[in-house]
Amino acid sequence: MSAAPLCLVPTGFGINCEAETAHAFELAGGRVETPHLSDLAAQPERLASARILAFAGGFSFGDHLGAGRALAMRVRTRLGAALERFVADGGLVIGICNGFQTMVRLGLLPAGHIGEQSVTLAENHHGAFYDGWVTLAFDAASPCVWTRGLERMDVPVRHGEGRLICSPAARARVESEHLAPCRYLDPESGRAAERFPHNPNGSEGGLAGLCDPSGRIFGLMPHPEAFLYAENHPAWRRGGANSPRGLEIFRRGIEAARAGA
Amino acid sequence: MPFRIEVATRPEHEDPRGARVLRQAREHLHLPVDDVRVSSVYKVDWTLDDAQQQRLRDALTDPVIERSTLGALEPPERCHWVITVGFKAGVTDNVGRTARTFVRDLFGDDAPREGDVFTESRYMVSGSALSADDAARLARELLANELIERVQIASAQQARGAAADLTIPRAGTAGEPRAEAVLLPDDDDALLALSAERTLSLSLAELQAIRAHYAREETKARRRALSLPEAPTDVELEALAQTWSEHCKHKIFNAEIQYTDERGETRAVRSLFKTYIVGATERIAERVDWLVSVFHDNAGVVRADDETNLVFKVETHNSPSALDPYGGAMTGIVGVNRDPFGTGRGASLLTNTWGYCLGPPEHSGALPEGLLHPRRIREGVHHGVIDGGNQSGIPYSRGFELFDARFIGKPLVFCGTVGVMPREIAGEPAELKRIELGDHVVMVGGRIGKDGIHGATFSSEALTQTSPAQAVQIGDPITQKKMTDMLLEARDAGLYRTLTDNGAGGLSSSVGEIAQLSGGATIDLARCPLKYDGLMPWEIFLSEAQERMTVAVPDDKLEAFLELAARREVEATAIGRFDDSGDLVVRYGDDVVADLPLSFLHDGCPRMQLEARFEPPAEHRPPALPADHAATLLALLGSDNLCSKERWTRRYDHEVKGLSVVKPLVGVNADVPADATAMRVQHGRDLGVLLAEAIQPRISDVDAGAMGAYVVDLAVRRIVAGGARLGAIAALDNFCWPDPVLSERTPDGPHKLANLVRCCEALAAMTEGLDLPLISGKDSMKNDSTRGGVKISIPPTLLLSVMAWIPDVRRALDLVVPSAEHQLYLLGATDAALGGSELYAYLGAQAQPPARYIAAAPAVDASRTRAVCALLERAHHEAGLVAAAHAPHRGGLALACATLALASGLGLEVDLAAAERLDVGASSGAQPLDDHALLFAESAARLLVAVPRMRAADFEALCERHGDVPARAIGTFTKTPRLRLARGERTLLEHDVGALRAAYTRAAREGGDA
């Protein structure tokens, strides 16, 4: 077995899920560092030694200018070149909730490189922040290395801006290239959920996350890092936690990093 | 030249913000609005060239769904009114502040570093039947709070023709900052007039003590040496008024009270706080070994295990929330965050709690002038606390709402925070606060503005029309998050010695307090970073501008500390040094502007002498009780106080950190509140913390002593129902009282004070009887409103918050019964008392005119509470027999059984005849209980326990061995989802669980109009 891959989980400026994201990677077999974004920007070469970069959840800069916008500007101007290199060299990236919003603003998803923004995460249809558990269904045909072999998973969502809207061109590409690894599931119909609460934000087609064509770059609104213990599941005392834990996503990321995916 | 960028969602995309306004305008204000679209305006006061302005515009616009312009967007064709809302000068504009960072990031060195951005919202409102008055009402009652915001209303036509508005709400004045001497008149009336004029809120005795201090020869000599005038400076006088305010000094709780009880017997109580609160906890401290730091620091500290301390504090932020619900409540949560954070050498923040006492949201009667509608206060308070906690990345463990018309004048806004600290930091106990001579006084975090000046004196007064607008602050969670992240890094790197919070009274209070550790300090106000010019020294010293900590930094660590702060983009400024002079000396540049001897500042305030006399209220029972129990149950289930709060609760992030175990909402539909919530304390460990609380102000209508006792009983039952163990529970008391000091405005002060004495007595007796030490608390003693000539006083209210810890969080319990293979047991006796019950409140609200029914409240006795809790504890932790547990409270057994059925998605067949036999209460003698009491009495010391049917015999054998606790099987769970409550053969009420849920969830599940 190869050495534990290094995972970087930058923090600071209102990112606030770094502890559970770091713990998820540790449980999955990774080596984790949580540098402050300013320190990482001052030493961008630290990225080169890492295999995984995680944009954790939070309220970066209060999401005051729209979720993730100010953080994306900070990353673009201070860390953009290093991030481009990291991706070009085959590094894996995951963005969760605010991290996903940030990646979308950077253009990193679904394109796979920093550039023009082609999809957005708009204010939830019902106009409020919402905390609840949803069920995800995974697309077996997606190139996403983070979700390989997963079918369904219960996870919490906690956001006010998660309604995924694609430009028409981006939407066509997402569908044809299977760049939507996970969708909100309506457990009654077995199909992608269109309506609240199974679809917590009104995302078109129930889109919950996106990956790039390489499958190494992945972002999603739900929080798999908040489901590391059986007791996180709302039904744990009733024996209802049959769902795989969110930890499985991090395991797959580490596996892919080990395999040099 | 300032320029302007306006951004809006493109017409083909939905605009949820506009849709929310539309919904509220129609449903709450009944205005004929057809559509609302909202745009964001950035007024940019920055020297940027044309191309840069264009780039900034592009960067602020979402290319997928938004449109924008440099200038003003044209109102859409169907628009009739354009309403623009922006902050008044000097009010915190968080979006504007982030936009400043954004501009700097975007242009780097290609543009000037300095500039400013101000934000506004512009509402494009369509509705052809909407009059100018309607538009004004929409602005005033929904969109803006004119206390802090500017509003412009224009017809669409006017808006189309007008040039883009470029006015900048620039704050500050050019005045020369200097301190002034304030002559203290010899005449007492003139002295009182001076106090009123300066909003000092000092009593005559206090003013006289100050006058005497300045008349002393040694004071005069010391002042001459410092080139200070003989008379106090405004800096000194204001600092004394803040430090001696009721808010900071708790004068009523420390007063000398002559208390006359209901039998006419009089006795003296010297300090309620020392006698009852500290007294009880000191006696309990002889029996428990986990108290680490109680009462003297910003929050209470207990040892949860060999590695970990838990820190807990609950605060209120009532007056500011009445004026600006959003900003006031947000400041409440981010403010209480700094209490555990500023305890000992600093704790990291684990979880938050919320709880509000509010006027009825559907209130349709008249409102005294200047008061906001309870619905608006409710929405603003929720929104502020949600934003404050969610943006800080701290989960909310639990919350509650309680409605009563007497909270229309002042809402009660409780916010709590649990922190976690290691037992030791750098080899020293983490709770230790220590300062060495020569340590620097460093102010960290936000800048100082006029925000919140006089907050402490103001919250010590009734709300009147003239309550100061600047008493309101708006929290800034992101500045605070950056600060707390940085300080925890500094703590772990050993870069500071200790720290404390800047809250009420600002620097005057934080430095004044912490300087006692070394014995003195000198600070220079001219070094403090300001938001804008023109602040006088006393304003800088007293400002309650948020997100600031005062930190003691050793000289050899100062450089590293300031360097780390700069790297984290956190402002930190050394403003002075600690010494042992015995005085707090305040300079402004070269001039000394205040010399405050610490002994006089902290101990010079004369003790209040007060009178308390209890006058038992006359009984007033409802003329008749409703016969249709099934209908009563549905009405109670759907009432504001008891219905599902899911719509509100789910807007609070309760899962961030990934540690949650028993969430605030549980059950098959996850819509029923948990008796207690549970979470891990750290990743990779099973140590768990449980939280619960109780509040029941209606019992105060008969006797606040009974209220206090009941609240302790209920809080303990709930947390034990969540898996806590007696003897490993700590409590916090939050007293919110109407003014209990006899005056012209408060002729019934002695009765209100007597209620306070009785409540404290009961609290002490109950906490001692349950080994439940109080580790921290807070009192808010002036919860009256006298606006519009109408006085509204809250009922005496005690919130008791409890925290427990268990080594293995997987032993936490909730009320969800996993299958129909379970039997329901009732532990404890039912008594007939209905005083203070939901049933009486419901009947009182139905009466014409509305009535307040008064009758004896449930009897409470610590030994009975202890016995039922001990039985549950043994059955669960030692015998493993318990599948679910629930503490019946509001609405009695009927509501409790309905709640179990709703949470479990099961039917429940109950025979209350078994409960009836448990009527051992002395209060009701040998009389059989009537059906109403059986169903709806909220008796203390009762628990419902679900046991697997195959273990029923074991459970019953265990109950036999606990002969002191009445315990009976009262029901069985069924697969058919139907609730039936019977008394022997006779059905009392019967409902499908679906019908119960329909009543319970009448408020929509979706975020809705919030």
PDB file of C-alpha atoms in Angstrom, chain B residues 582-747:
ATOM      1  CA  GLY B 582      -4.528  50.484  41.950  1.00  0.00           C
ATOM      2  CA  ASP B 583      -6.081  52.752  39.323  1.00  0.00           C
ATOM      3  CA  LEU B 584      -7.344  52.523  35.791  1.00  0.00           C
ATOM      4  CA  VAL B 585      -5.745  55.539  34.145  1.00  0.00           C
ATOM      5  CA  VAL B 586      -7.120  56.584  30.775  1.00  0.00           C
ATOM      6  CA  ARG B 587      -5.219  58.892  28.455  1.00  0.00           C
ATOM      7  CA  TYR B 588      -6.074  60.498  25.188  1.00  0.00           C
ATOM      8  CA  GLY B 589      -2.664  61.081  23.625  1.00  0.00           C
ATOM      9  CA  ASP B 590      -0.688  63.258  26.013  1.00  0.00           C
ATOM     10  CA  ASP B 591      -3.608  64.082  28.300  1.00  0.00           C
ATOM     11  CA  VAL B 592      -4.944  62.022  31.157  1.00  0.00           C
ATOM     12  CA  VAL B 593      -8.733  62.013  30.731  1.00  0.00           C
ATOM     13  CA  ALA B 594      -9.737  59.664  33.550  1.00  0.00           C
ATOM     14  CA  ASP B 595      -8.363  58.268  36.771  1.00  0.00           C
ATOM     15  CA  LEU B 596     -10.563  55.566  38.193  1.00  0.00           C
ATOM     16  CA  PRO B 597      -9.424  53.896  41.418  1.00  0.00           C
ATOM     17  CA  LEU B 598     -10.358  50.220  40.936  1.00  0.00           C
ATOM     18  CA  SER B 599     -11.601  49.969  44.514  1.00  0.00           C
ATOM     19  CA  PHE B 600     -14.040  52.848  43.996  1.00  0.00           C
ATOM     20  CA  LEU B 601     -15.036  51.687  40.512  1.00  0.00           C
ATOM     21  CA  HIS B 602     -15.915  48.192  41.696  1.00  0.00           C
ATOM     22  CA  ASP B 603     -16.823  48.589  45.365  1.00  0.00           C
ATOM     23  CA  GLY B 604     -17.906  52.213  45.690  1.00  0.00           C
ATOM     24  CA  CYS B 605     -21.484  51.689  44.616  1.00  0.00           C
ATOM     25  CA  PRO B 606     -23.816  51.878  47.630  1.00  0.00           C
ATOM     26  CA  ARG B 607     -26.011  48.848  48.289  1.00  0.00           C
ATOM     27  CA  MET B 608     -29.688  49.274  47.465  1.00  0.00           C
ATOM     28  CA  GLN B 609     -32.260  49.006  50.244  1.00  0.00           C
ATOM     29  CA  LEU B 610     -35.496  47.510  48.981  1.00  0.00           C
ATOM     30  CA  GLU B 611     -38.838  46.388  50.239  1.00  0.00           C
ATOM     31  CA  ALA B 612     -40.629  43.214  49.211  1.00  0.00           C
ATOM     32  CA  ARG B 613     -44.145  42.216  50.180  1.00  0.00           C
ATOM     33  CA  PHE B 614     -45.975  39.192  48.846  1.00  0.00           C
ATOM     34  CA  GLU B 615     -49.649  39.621  48.183  1.00  0.00           C
ATOM     35  CA  PRO B 616     -51.127  36.295  47.085  1.00  0.00           C
ATOM     36  CA  PRO B 617     -53.339  36.860  44.061  1.00  0.00           C
ATOM     37  CA  ALA B 618     -57.019  35.954  44.246  1.00  0.00           C
ATOM     38  CA  GLU B 619     -58.041  32.701  42.620  1.00  0.00           C
ATOM     39  CA  HIS B 620     -59.893  33.068  39.341  1.00  0.00           C
ATOM     40  CA  ARG B 621     -60.971  29.823  37.711  1.00  0.00           C
ATOM     41  CA  PRO B 622     -62.676  29.423  34.342  1.00  0.00           C
ATOM     42  CA  PRO B 623     -66.472  29.270  34.703  1.00  0.00           C
ATOM     43  CA  ALA B 624     -66.611  25.981  32.800  1.00  0.00           C
ATOM     44  CA  LEU B 625     -64.235  23.474  31.254  1.00  0.00           C
ATOM     45  CA  PRO B 626     -64.819  22.227  27.702  1.00  0.00           C
ATOM     46  CA  ALA B 627     -66.454  18.824  27.449  1.00  0.00           C
ATOM     47  CA  ASP B 628     -65.026  17.787  24.079  1.00  0.00           C
ATOM     48  CA  HIS B 629     -61.551  16.550  24.978  1.00  0.00           C
ATOM     49  CA  ALA B 630     -60.764  15.501  21.428  1.00  0.00           C
ATOM     50  CA  ALA B 631     -61.361  19.043  20.190  1.00  0.00           C
ATOM     51  CA  THR B 632     -59.360  20.521  23.072  1.00  0.00           C
ATOM     52  CA  LEU B 633     -56.403  18.309  22.226  1.00  0.00           C
ATOM     53  CA  LEU B 634     -56.433  19.408  18.572  1.00  0.00           C
ATOM     54  CA  ALA B 635     -56.730  23.059  19.576  1.00  0.00           C
ATOM     55  CA  LEU B 636     -53.774  22.777  21.936  1.00  0.00           C
ATOM     56  CA  LEU B 637     -51.675  20.813  19.431  1.00  0.00           C
ATOM     57  CA  GLY B 638     -52.214  23.523  16.852  1.00  0.00           C
ATOM     58  CA  SER B 639     -51.705  26.460  19.212  1.00  0.00           C
ATOM     59  CA  ASP B 640     -48.808  28.830  18.716  1.00  0.00           C
ATOM     60  CA  ASN B 641     -47.109  27.543  21.825  1.00  0.00           C
ATOM     61  CA  LEU B 642     -47.382  23.835  21.134  1.00  0.00           C
ATOM     62  CA  CYS B 643     -47.478  23.413  17.347  1.00  0.00           C
ATOM     63  CA  SER B 644     -44.502  22.212  15.334  1.00  0.00           C
ATOM     64  CA  LYS B 645     -41.713  24.764  15.054  1.00  0.00           C
ATOM     65  CA  GLU B 646     -40.100  22.863  12.217  1.00  0.00           C
ATOM     66  CA  ARG B 647     -40.377  25.710   9.732  1.00  0.00           C
ATOM     67  CA  TRP B 648     -38.333  27.942  12.023  1.00  0.00           C
ATOM     68  CA  THR B 649     -36.060  25.318  13.499  1.00  0.00           C
ATOM     69  CA  ARG B 650     -34.768  24.110  10.138  1.00  0.00           C
ATOM     70  CA  ARG B 651     -33.440  27.536   9.297  1.00  0.00           C
ATOM     71  CA  TYR B 652     -30.921  27.100  12.095  1.00  0.00           C
ATOM     72  CA  ASP B 653     -27.906  25.017  11.118  1.00  0.00           C
ATOM     73  CA  HIS B 654     -27.909  22.216  13.671  1.00  0.00           C
ATOM     74  CA  GLU B 655     -25.369  19.911  12.074  1.00  0.00           C
ATOM     75  CA  VAL B 656     -22.268  21.947  11.309  1.00  0.00           C
ATOM     76  CA  LYS B 657     -19.201  20.377  12.965  1.00  0.00           C
ATOM     77  CA  GLY B 658     -20.657  16.936  12.232  1.00  0.00           C
ATOM     78  CA  LEU B 659     -21.058  16.076  15.919  1.00  0.00           C
ATOM     79  CA  SER B 660     -24.854  15.966  16.280  1.00  0.00           C
ATOM     80  CA  VAL B 661     -26.427  12.862  17.824  1.00  0.00           C
ATOM     81  CA  VAL B 662     -29.924  13.740  19.074  1.00  0.00           C
ATOM     82  CA  LYS B 663     -31.055  16.633  16.917  1.00  0.00           C
ATOM     83  CA  PRO B 664     -33.474  19.396  17.913  1.00  0.00           C
ATOM     84  CA  LEU B 665     -36.216  17.714  15.891  1.00  0.00           C
ATOM     85  CA  VAL B 666     -36.712  13.958  16.138  1.00  0.00           C
ATOM     86  CA  GLY B 667     -39.209  11.322  15.105  1.00  0.00           C
ATOM     87  CA  VAL B 668     -40.232   9.501  11.973  1.00  0.00           C
ATOM     88  CA  ASN B 669     -41.082  12.810  10.325  1.00  0.00           C
ATOM     89  CA  ALA B 670     -38.351  14.677  12.204  1.00  0.00           C
ATOM     90  CA  ASP B 671     -40.860  17.294  13.352  1.00  0.00           C
ATOM     91  CA  VAL B 672     -41.108  16.776  17.125  1.00  0.00           C
ATOM     92  CA  PRO B 673     -38.787  18.625  19.534  1.00  0.00           C
ATOM     93  CA  ALA B 674     -36.417  16.449  21.540  1.00  0.00           C
ATOM     94  CA  ASP B 675     -36.659  16.659  25.347  1.00  0.00           C
ATOM     95  CA  ALA B 676     -32.885  16.994  25.333  1.00  0.00           C
ATOM     96  CA  THR B 677     -30.413  17.209  22.491  1.00  0.00           C
ATOM     97  CA  ALA B 678     -27.083  15.415  22.400  1.00  0.00           C
ATOM     98  CA  MET B 679     -23.822  15.798  20.557  1.00  0.00           C
ATOM     99  CA  ARG B 680     -20.248  14.643  20.620  1.00  0.00           C
ATOM    100  CA  VAL B 681     -17.784  17.052  22.137  1.00  0.00           C
ATOM    101  CA  GLN B 682     -14.945  16.211  19.767  1.00  0.00           C
ATOM    102  CA  HIS B 683     -14.299  14.098  16.688  1.00  0.00           C
ATOM    103  CA  GLY B 684     -13.011  10.629  17.361  1.00  0.00           C
ATOM    104  CA  ARG B 685     -14.285  10.549  20.968  1.00  0.00           C
ATOM    105  CA  ASP B 686     -17.581   9.376  22.425  1.00  0.00           C
ATOM    106  CA  LEU B 687     -17.853  11.958  25.224  1.00  0.00           C
ATOM    107  CA  GLY B 688     -21.247  13.591  24.796  1.00  0.00           C
ATOM    108  CA  VAL B 689     -22.911  16.763  25.988  1.00  0.00           C
ATOM    109  CA  LEU B 690     -26.682  16.971  26.522  1.00  0.00           C
ATOM    110  CA  LEU B 691     -28.720  20.154  26.697  1.00  0.00           C
ATOM    111  CA  ALA B 692     -32.256  20.986  27.803  1.00  0.00           C
ATOM    112  CA  GLU B 693     -34.105  23.871  29.372  1.00  0.00           C
ATOM    113  CA  ALA B 694     -37.399  24.875  30.960  1.00  0.00           C
ATOM    114  CA  ILE B 695     -39.394  28.082  31.136  1.00  0.00           C
ATOM    115  CA  GLN B 696     -42.927  28.512  32.481  1.00  0.00           C
ATOM    116  CA  PRO B 697     -43.679  32.182  33.275  1.00  0.00           C
ATOM    117  CA  ARG B 698     -47.460  31.695  33.483  1.00  0.00           C
ATOM    118  CA  ILE B 699     -47.089  30.017  36.875  1.00  0.00           C
ATOM    119  CA  SER B 700     -45.772  33.370  38.130  1.00  0.00           C
ATOM    120  CA  ASP B 701     -49.335  34.660  37.929  1.00  0.00           C
ATOM    121  CA  VAL B 702     -49.993  32.726  41.087  1.00  0.00           C
ATOM    122  CA  ASP B 703     -46.496  32.589  42.610  1.00  0.00           C
ATOM    123  CA  ALA B 704     -43.029  32.975  41.097  1.00  0.00           C
ATOM    124  CA  GLY B 705     -41.764  30.623  43.797  1.00  0.00           C
ATOM    125  CA  ALA B 706     -43.913  27.840  42.351  1.00  0.00           C
ATOM    126  CA  MET B 707     -42.704  28.894  38.908  1.00  0.00           C
ATOM    127  CA  GLY B 708     -39.056  28.641  39.924  1.00  0.00           C
ATOM    128  CA  ALA B 709     -39.504  25.217  41.479  1.00  0.00           C
ATOM    129  CA  TYR B 710     -41.408  23.878  38.481  1.00  0.00           C
ATOM    130  CA  VAL B 711     -38.821  25.102  36.020  1.00  0.00           C
ATOM    131  CA  VAL B 712     -36.027  23.259  37.836  1.00  0.00           C
ATOM    132  CA  ASP B 713     -38.125  20.095  38.027  1.00  0.00           C
ATOM    133  CA  LEU B 714     -38.966  20.194  34.342  1.00  0.00           C
ATOM    134  CA  ALA B 715     -35.461  20.983  33.116  1.00  0.00           C
ATOM    135  CA  VAL B 716     -34.053  18.062  35.092  1.00  0.00           C
ATOM    136  CA  ARG B 717     -36.775  15.646  33.959  1.00  0.00           C
ATOM    137  CA  ARG B 718     -36.139  16.593  30.353  1.00  0.00           C
ATOM    138  CA  ILE B 719     -32.400  16.137  30.423  1.00  0.00           C
ATOM    139  CA  VAL B 720     -32.690  12.845  32.301  1.00  0.00           C
ATOM    140  CA  ALA B 721     -35.230  11.759  29.662  1.00  0.00           C
ATOM    141  CA  GLY B 722     -32.414  12.514  27.203  1.00  0.00           C
ATOM    142  CA  GLY B 723     -30.004  10.178  28.972  1.00  0.00           C
ATOM    143  CA  ALA B 724     -28.353  12.411  31.584  1.00  0.00           C
ATOM    144  CA  ARG B 725     -27.371  11.150  35.026  1.00  0.00           C
ATOM    145  CA  LEU B 726     -28.222  12.991  38.226  1.00  0.00           C
ATOM    146  CA  GLY B 727     -25.128  14.469  39.803  1.00  0.00           C
ATOM    147  CA  ALA B 728     -23.558  15.170  36.409  1.00  0.00           C
ATOM    148  CA  ILE B 729     -25.799  18.062  35.418  1.00  0.00           C
ATOM    149  CA  ALA B 730     -25.038  21.772  35.693  1.00  0.00           C
ATOM    150  CA  ALA B 731     -27.545  24.611  35.411  1.00  0.00           C
ATOM    151  CA  LEU B 732     -27.676  28.246  34.372  1.00  0.00           C
ATOM    152  CA  ASP B 733     -30.263  30.700  35.634  1.00  0.00           C
ATOM    153  CA  ASN B 734     -31.550  33.583  33.527  1.00  0.00           C
ATOM    154  CA  PHE B 735     -33.929  35.835  35.410  1.00  0.00           C
ATOM    155  CA  CYS B 736     -36.020  38.255  33.364  1.00  0.00           C
ATOM    156  CA  TRP B 737     -38.209  40.352  35.613  1.00  0.00           C
ATOM    157  CA  PRO B 738     -40.445  43.378  35.429  1.00  0.00           C
ATOM    158  CA  ASP B 739     -39.008  46.294  37.405  1.00  0.00           C
ATOM    159  CA  PRO B 740     -39.321  45.249  41.061  1.00  0.00           C
ATOM    160  CA  VAL B 741     -38.282  48.576  42.586  1.00  0.00           C
ATOM    161  CA  LEU B 742     -41.029  50.647  44.189  1.00  0.00           C
ATOM    162  CA  SER B 743     -41.501  53.968  42.385  1.00  0.00           C
ATOM    163  CA  GLU B 744     -44.220  56.190  41.035  1.00  0.00           C
ATOM    164  CA  ARG B 745     -44.171  54.164  37.815  1.00  0.00           C
ATOM    165  CA  THR B 746     -44.069  50.869  39.695  1.00  0.00           C
ATOM    166  CA  PRO B 747     -46.420  50.948  42.665  1.00  0.00           C
TER     167      PRO B 747
END
